[in-house]
PDB file of C-alpha atoms in Angstrom:
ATOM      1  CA  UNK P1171       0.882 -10.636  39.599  1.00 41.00           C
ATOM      2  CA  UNK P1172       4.483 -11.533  40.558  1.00 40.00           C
ATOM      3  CA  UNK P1173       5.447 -11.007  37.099  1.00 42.00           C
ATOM      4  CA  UNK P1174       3.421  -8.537  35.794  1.00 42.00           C
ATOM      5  CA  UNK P1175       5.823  -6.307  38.760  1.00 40.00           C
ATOM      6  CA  UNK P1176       8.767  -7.583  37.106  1.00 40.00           C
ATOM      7  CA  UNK P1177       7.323  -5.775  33.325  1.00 44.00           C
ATOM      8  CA  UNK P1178       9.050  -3.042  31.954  1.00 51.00           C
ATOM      9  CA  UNK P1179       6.168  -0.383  32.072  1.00 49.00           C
ATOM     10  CA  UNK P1180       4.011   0.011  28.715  1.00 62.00           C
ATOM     11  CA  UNK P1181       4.310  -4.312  28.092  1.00 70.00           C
ATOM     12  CA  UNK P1182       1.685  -6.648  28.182  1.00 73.00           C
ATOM     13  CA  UNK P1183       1.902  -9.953  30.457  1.00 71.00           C
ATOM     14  CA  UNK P1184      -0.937 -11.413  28.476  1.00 83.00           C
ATOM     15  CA  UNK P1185      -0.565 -13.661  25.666  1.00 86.00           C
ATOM     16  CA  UNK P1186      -3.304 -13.044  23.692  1.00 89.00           C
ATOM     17  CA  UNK P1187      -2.718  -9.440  23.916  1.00 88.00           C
ATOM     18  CA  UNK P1188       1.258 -10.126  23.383  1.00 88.00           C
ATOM     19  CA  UNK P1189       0.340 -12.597  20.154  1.00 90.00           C
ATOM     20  CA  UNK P1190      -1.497  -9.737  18.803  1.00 90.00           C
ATOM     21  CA  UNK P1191       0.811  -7.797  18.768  1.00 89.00           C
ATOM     22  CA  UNK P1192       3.175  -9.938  16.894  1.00 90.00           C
ATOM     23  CA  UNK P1193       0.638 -10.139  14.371  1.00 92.00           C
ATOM     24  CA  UNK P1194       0.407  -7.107  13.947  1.00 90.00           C
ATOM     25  CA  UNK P1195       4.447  -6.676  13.837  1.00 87.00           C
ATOM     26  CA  UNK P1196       4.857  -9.546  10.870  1.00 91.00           C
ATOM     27  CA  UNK P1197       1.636  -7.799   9.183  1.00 91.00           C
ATOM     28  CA  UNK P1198       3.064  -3.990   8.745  1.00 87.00           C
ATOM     29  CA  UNK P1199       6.792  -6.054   8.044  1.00 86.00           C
ATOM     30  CA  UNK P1200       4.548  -7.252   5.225  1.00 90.00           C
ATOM     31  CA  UNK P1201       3.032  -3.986   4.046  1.00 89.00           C
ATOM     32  CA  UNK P1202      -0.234  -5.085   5.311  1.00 91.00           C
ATOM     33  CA  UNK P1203      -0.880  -1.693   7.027  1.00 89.00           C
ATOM     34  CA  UNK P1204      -4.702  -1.965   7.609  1.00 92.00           C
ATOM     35  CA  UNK P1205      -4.384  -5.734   8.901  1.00 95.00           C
ATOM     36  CA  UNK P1206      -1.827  -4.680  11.241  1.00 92.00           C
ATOM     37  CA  UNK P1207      -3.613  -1.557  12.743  1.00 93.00           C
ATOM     38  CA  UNK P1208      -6.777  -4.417  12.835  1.00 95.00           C
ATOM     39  CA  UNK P1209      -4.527  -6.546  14.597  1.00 94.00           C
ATOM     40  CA  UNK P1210      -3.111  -3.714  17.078  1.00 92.00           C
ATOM     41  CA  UNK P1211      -6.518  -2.779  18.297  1.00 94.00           C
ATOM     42  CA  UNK P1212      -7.463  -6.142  18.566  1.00 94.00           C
ATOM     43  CA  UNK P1213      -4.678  -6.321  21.410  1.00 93.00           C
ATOM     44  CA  UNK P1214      -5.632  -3.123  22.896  1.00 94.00           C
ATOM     45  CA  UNK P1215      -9.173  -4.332  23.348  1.00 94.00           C
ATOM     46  CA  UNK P1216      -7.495  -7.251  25.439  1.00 93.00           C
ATOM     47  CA  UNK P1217      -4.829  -4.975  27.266  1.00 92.00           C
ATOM     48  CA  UNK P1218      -5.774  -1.593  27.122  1.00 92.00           C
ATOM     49  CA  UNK P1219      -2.582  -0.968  29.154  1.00 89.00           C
ATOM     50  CA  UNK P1220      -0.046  -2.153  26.847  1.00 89.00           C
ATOM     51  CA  UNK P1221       1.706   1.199  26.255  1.00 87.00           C
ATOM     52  CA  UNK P1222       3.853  -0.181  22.871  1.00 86.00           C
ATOM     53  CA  UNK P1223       0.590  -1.092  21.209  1.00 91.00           C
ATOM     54  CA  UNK P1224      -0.642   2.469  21.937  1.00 90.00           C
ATOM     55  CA  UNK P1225       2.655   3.926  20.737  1.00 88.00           C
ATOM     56  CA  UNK P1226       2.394   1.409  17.278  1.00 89.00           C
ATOM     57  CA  UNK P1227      -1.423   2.512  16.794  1.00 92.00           C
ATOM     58  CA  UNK P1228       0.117   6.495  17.509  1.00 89.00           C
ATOM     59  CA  UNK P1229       2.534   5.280  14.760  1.00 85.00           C
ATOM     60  CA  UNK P1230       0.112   3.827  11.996  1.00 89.00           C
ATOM     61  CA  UNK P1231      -2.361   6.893  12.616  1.00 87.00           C
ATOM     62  CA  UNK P1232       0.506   9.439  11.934  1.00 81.00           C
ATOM     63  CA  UNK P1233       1.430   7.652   8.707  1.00 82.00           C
ATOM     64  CA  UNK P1234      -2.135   8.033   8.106  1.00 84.00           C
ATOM     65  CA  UNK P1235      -1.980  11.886   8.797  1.00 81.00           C
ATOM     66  CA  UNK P1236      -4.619  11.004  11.259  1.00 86.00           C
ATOM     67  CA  UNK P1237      -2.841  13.660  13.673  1.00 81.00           C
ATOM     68  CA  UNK P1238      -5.648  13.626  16.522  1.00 85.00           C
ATOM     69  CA  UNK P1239      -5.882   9.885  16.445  1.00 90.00           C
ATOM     70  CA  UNK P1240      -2.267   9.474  16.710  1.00 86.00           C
ATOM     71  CA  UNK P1241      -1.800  12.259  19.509  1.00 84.00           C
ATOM     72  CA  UNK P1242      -4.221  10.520  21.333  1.00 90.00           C
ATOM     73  CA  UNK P1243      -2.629   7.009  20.824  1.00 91.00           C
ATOM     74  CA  UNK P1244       1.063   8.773  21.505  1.00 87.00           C
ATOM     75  CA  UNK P1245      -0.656  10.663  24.723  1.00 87.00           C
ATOM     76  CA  UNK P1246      -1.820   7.230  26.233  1.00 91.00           C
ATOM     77  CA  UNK P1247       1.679   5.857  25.508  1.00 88.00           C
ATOM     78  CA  UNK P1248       3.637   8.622  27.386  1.00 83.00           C
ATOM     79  CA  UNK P1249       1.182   8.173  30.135  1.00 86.00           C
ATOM     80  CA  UNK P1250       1.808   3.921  30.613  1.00 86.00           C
ATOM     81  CA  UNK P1251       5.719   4.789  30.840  1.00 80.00           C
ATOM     82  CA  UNK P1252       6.776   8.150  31.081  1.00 75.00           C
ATOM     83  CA  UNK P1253      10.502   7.552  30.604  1.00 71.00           C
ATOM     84  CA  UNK P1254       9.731   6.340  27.272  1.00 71.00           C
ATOM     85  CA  UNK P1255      11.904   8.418  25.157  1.00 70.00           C
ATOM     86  CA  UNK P1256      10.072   7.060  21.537  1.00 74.00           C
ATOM     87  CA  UNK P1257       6.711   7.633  22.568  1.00 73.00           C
ATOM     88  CA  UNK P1258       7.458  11.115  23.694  1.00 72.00           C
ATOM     89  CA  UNK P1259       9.579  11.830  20.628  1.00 73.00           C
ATOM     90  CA  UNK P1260       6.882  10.632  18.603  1.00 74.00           C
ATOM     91  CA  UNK P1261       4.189  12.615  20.308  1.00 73.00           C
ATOM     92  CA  UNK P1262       6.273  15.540  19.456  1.00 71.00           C
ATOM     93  CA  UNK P1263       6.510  14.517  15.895  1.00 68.00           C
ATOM     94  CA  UNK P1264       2.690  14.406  15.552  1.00 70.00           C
ATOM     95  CA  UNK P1265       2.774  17.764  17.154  1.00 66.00           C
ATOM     96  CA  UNK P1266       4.778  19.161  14.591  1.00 64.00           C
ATOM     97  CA  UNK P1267       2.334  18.581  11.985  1.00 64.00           C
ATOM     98  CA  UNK P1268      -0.175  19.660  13.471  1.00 61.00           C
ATOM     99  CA  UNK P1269       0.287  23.265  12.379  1.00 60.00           C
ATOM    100  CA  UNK P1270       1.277  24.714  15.447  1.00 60.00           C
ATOM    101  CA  UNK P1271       4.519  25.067  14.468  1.00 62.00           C
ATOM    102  CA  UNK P1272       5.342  27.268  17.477  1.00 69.00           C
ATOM    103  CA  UNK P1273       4.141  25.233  20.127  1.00 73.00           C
ATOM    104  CA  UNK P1274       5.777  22.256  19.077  1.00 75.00           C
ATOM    105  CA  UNK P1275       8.763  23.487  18.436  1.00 81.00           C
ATOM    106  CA  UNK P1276       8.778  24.911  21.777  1.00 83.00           C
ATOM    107  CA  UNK P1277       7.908  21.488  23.040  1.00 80.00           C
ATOM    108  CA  UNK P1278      11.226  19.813  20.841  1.00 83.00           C
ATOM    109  CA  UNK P1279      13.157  22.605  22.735  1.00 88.00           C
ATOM    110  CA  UNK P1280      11.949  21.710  26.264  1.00 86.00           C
ATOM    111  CA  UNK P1281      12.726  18.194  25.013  1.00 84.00           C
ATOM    112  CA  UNK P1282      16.467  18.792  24.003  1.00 88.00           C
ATOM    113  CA  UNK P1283      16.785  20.608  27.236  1.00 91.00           C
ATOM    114  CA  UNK P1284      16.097  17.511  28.831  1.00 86.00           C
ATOM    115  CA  UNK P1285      17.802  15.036  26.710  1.00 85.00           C
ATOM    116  CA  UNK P1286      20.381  16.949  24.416  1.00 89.00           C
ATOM    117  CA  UNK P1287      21.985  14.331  22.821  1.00 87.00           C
ATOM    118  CA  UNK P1288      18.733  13.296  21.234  1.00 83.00           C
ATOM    119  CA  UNK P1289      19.241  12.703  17.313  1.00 83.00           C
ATOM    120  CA  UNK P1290      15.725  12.158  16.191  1.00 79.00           C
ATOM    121  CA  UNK P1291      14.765  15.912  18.173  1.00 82.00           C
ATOM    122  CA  UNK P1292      17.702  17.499  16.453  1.00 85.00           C
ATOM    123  CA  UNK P1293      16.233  16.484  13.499  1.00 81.00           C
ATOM    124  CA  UNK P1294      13.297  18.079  13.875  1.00 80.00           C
ATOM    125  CA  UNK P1295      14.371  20.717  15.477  1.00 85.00           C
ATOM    126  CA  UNK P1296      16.900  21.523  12.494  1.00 84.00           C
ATOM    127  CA  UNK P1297      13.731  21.520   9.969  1.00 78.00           C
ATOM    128  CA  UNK P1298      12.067  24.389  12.160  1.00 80.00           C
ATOM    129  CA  UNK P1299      15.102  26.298  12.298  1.00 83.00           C
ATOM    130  CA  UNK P1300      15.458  25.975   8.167  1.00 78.00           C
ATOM    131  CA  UNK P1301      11.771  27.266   7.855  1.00 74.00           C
ATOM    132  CA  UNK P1302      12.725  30.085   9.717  1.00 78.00           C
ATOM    133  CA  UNK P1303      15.648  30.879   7.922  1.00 80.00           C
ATOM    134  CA  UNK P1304      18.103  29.966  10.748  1.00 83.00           C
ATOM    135  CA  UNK P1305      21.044  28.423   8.532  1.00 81.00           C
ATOM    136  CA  UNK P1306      23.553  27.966  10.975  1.00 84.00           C
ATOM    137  CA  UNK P1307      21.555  26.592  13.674  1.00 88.00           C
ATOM    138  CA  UNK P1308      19.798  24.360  10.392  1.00 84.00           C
ATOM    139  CA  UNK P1309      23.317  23.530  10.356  1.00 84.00           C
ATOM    140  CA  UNK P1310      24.180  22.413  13.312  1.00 87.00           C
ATOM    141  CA  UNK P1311      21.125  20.794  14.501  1.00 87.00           C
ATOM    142  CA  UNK P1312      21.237  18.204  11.578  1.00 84.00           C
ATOM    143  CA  UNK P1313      25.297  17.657  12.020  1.00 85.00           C
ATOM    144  CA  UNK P1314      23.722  16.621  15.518  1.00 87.00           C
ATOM    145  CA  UNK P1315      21.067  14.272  14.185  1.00 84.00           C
ATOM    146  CA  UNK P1316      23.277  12.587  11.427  1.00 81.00           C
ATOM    147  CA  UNK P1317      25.741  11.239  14.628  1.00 83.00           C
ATOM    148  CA  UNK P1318      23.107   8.715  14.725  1.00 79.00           C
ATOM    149  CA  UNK P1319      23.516   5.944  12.183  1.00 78.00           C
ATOM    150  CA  UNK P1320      20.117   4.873  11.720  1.00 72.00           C
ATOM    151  CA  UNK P1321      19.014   8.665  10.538  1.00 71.00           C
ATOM    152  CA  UNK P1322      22.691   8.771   9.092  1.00 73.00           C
ATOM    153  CA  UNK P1323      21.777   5.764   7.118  1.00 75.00           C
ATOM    154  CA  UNK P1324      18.289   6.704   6.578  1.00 68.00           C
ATOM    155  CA  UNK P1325      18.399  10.368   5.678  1.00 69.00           C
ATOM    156  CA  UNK P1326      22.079  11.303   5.353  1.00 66.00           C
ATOM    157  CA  UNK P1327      22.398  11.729   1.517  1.00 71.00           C
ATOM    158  CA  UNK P1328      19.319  14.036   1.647  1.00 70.00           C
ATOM    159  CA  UNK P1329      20.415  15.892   4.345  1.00 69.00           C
ATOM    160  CA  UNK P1330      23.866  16.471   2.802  1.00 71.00           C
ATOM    161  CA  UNK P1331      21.901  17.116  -0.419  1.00 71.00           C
ATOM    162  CA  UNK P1332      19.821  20.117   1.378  1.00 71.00           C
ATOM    163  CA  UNK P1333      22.767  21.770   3.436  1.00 68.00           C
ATOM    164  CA  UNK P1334      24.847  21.315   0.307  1.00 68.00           C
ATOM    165  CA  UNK P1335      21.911  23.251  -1.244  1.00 66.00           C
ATOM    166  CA  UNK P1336      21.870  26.090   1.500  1.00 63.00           C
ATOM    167  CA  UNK P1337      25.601  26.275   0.461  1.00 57.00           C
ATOM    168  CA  UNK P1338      24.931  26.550  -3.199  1.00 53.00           C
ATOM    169  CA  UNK P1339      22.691  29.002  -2.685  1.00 52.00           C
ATOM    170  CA  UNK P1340      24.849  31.506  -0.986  1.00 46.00           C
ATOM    171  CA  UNK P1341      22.617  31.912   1.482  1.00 46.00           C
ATOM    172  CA  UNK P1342      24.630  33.559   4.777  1.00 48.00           C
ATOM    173  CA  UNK P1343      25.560  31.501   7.728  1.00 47.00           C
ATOM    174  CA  UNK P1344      23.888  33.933   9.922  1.00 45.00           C
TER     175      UNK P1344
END
């Protein structure tokens, strides 16, 4: 009990659960996406409490495009730790394909109000604002986003490829 207090909120003090969920870890390193999920829900049937296992099973549902599923999984993660910035940025990410554009991106709005220096919601905020035609706040959002360096890694040449392409276009900086 002593050290269960001492837990960040959302981990698991049990091994069995905690071994699981390295399993599952080394399994989707390996590309093994249905052993891993197998594996996750495996340790969530030992500690339903442990938050990053929800927010991994959120995870492997939304690469699924099992939105419900993963909104549920995301849901129970924000719940077990609500200052857990990933599992409520990834919540909203589910959201967003969902179809109710609106709604979300009301939601990534509330969220940058909160936390503004936020890369990953700058991101997504940026592709609303390009749907909607919003070039100079598609603009800006994304110059936001790429001043992280995993996203600048990870999407930077496609995102200068598509405002290079607003550019080419002509279309007005409005």
């Amino acid at each position: 009990p002593e050290q269960t207090a001492l837990l960040k909120p959302g981990l698991s003090a049990n091994p069995d659960a905690l071994k699981q969920y390295g399993e599952a870890c080394l399994l989707a390193a390996e590309g093994q996406a249905d052993k891993a999920a197998a594996a996750l829900q495996q340790c969530l049937t030992v500690d339903p409490s442990f938050g990053l296992a929800h927010q991994a099973m959120g995870l492997f549902h939304l690469s699924q495009w099992k939105i419900n599923e993963a909104s549920t999984e995301l849901q129970i993660a924000q719940s077990l730790d609500p200052h857990d910035l990933r599992a409520r940025e990834c919540l909203l990410r589910s959201r967003t394909r969902t179809g109710f554009v609106e709604s979300a991106e009301k939601e990534v709005e509330a969220f940058l109000a909160e936390y503004p220096l936020n890369p990953s919601a700058h991101f997504v905020l940026a592709m609303f604002r390009m749907v909607r035609g919003r070039n100079r706040e598609t603009v800006e959002h994304y110059q936001l986003a790429l001043r992280d360096p995993y996203l600048q890694e990870e999407l930077g040449a496609e995102v200068e490829q598509l405002l290079s392409q607003l550019y080419l276009k002509d279309l007005s900086l409005d």
